[in-house]
C-alpha positions as a LaTeX table, in Angstrom:
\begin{tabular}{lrrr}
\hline
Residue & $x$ (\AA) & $y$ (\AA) & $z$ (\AA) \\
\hline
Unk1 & $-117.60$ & $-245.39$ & 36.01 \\
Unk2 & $-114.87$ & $-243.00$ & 36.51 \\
Unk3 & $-111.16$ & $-244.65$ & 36.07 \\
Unk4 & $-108.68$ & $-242.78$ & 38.35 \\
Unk5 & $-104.77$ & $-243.63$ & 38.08 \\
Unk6 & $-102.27$ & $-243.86$ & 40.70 \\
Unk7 & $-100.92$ & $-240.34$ & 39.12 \\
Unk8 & $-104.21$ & $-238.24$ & 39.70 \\
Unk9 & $-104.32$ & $-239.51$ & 43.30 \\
Unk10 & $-100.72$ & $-238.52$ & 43.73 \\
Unk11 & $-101.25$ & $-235.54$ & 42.21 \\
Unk12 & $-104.61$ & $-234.69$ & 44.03 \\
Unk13 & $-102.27$ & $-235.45$ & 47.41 \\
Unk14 & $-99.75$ & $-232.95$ & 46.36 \\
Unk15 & $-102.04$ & $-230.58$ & 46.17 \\
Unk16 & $-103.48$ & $-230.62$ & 49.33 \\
Unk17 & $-100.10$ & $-230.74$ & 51.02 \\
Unk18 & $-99.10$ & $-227.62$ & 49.76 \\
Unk19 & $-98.04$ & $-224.75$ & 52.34 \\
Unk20 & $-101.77$ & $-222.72$ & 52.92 \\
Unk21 & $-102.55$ & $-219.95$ & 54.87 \\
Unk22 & $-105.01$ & $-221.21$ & 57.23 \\
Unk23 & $-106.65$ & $-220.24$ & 60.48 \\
Unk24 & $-105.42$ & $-221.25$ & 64.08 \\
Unk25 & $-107.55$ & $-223.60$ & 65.80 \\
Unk26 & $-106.52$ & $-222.15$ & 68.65 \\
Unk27 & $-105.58$ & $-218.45$ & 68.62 \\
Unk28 & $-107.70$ & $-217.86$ & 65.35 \\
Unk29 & $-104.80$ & $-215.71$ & 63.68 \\
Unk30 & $-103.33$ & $-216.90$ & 60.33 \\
Unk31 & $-100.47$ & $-218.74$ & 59.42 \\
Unk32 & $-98.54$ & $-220.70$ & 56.90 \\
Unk33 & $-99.50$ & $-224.18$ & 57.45 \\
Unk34 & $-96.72$ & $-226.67$ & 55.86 \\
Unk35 & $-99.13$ & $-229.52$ & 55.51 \\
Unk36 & $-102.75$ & $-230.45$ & 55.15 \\
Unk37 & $-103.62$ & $-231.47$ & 58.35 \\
Unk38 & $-101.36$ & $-228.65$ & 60.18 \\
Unk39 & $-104.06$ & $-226.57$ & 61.93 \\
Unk40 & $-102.27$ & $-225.23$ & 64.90 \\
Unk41 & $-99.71$ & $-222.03$ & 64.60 \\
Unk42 & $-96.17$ & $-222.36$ & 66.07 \\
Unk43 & $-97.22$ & $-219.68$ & 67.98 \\
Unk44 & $-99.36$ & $-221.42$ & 70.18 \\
Unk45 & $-97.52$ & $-224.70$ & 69.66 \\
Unk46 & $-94.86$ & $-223.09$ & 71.57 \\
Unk47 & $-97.00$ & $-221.76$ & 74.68 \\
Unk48 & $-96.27$ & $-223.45$ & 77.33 \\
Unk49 & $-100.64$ & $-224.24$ & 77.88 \\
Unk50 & $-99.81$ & $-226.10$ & 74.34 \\
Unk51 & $-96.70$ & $-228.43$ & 75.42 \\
Unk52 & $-98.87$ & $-229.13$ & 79.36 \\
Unk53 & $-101.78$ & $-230.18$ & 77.20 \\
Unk54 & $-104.02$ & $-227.55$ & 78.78 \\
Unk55 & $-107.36$ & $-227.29$ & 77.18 \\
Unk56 & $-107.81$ & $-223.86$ & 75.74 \\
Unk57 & $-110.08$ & $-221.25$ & 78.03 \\
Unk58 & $-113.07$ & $-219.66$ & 76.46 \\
Unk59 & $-112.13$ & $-216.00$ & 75.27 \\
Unk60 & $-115.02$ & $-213.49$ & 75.30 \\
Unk61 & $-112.50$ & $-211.67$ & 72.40 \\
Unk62 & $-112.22$ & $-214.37$ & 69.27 \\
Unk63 & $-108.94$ & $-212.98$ & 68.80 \\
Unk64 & $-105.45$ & $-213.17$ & 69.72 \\
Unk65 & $-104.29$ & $-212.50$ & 73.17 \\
\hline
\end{tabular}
């Protein structure tokens, strides 16, 4: 059995918190995400479909309008 300590899971959570470039859920474009579970770009955070809480429309495209 593998011992872990509270340092390697620290460590391991650092590491996934660390600014990534990742791809919009939304808009599909890339951005700097600050945090792990940051998916969507400030782009689209500031539309104002985002801040309504409108579902996103199907785009023929798969890229950014």
């Amino acid at each position: 059995m593998t011992k872990f300590s509270l340092r390697d899971l620290q460590d391991d959570q650092l590491k996934q918190d660390d600014p990534k470039v990742r791809q919009c859920l939304r808009c599909r474009g890339a951005f700097e995400s600050q945090w792990a579970g940051e998916r969507i770009c400030t782009r689209c955070k500031s539309s104002s479909a985002w801040r309504s809480g409108l579902p996103v429309r199907a785009s023929s495209s798969g890229g950014r309008r």
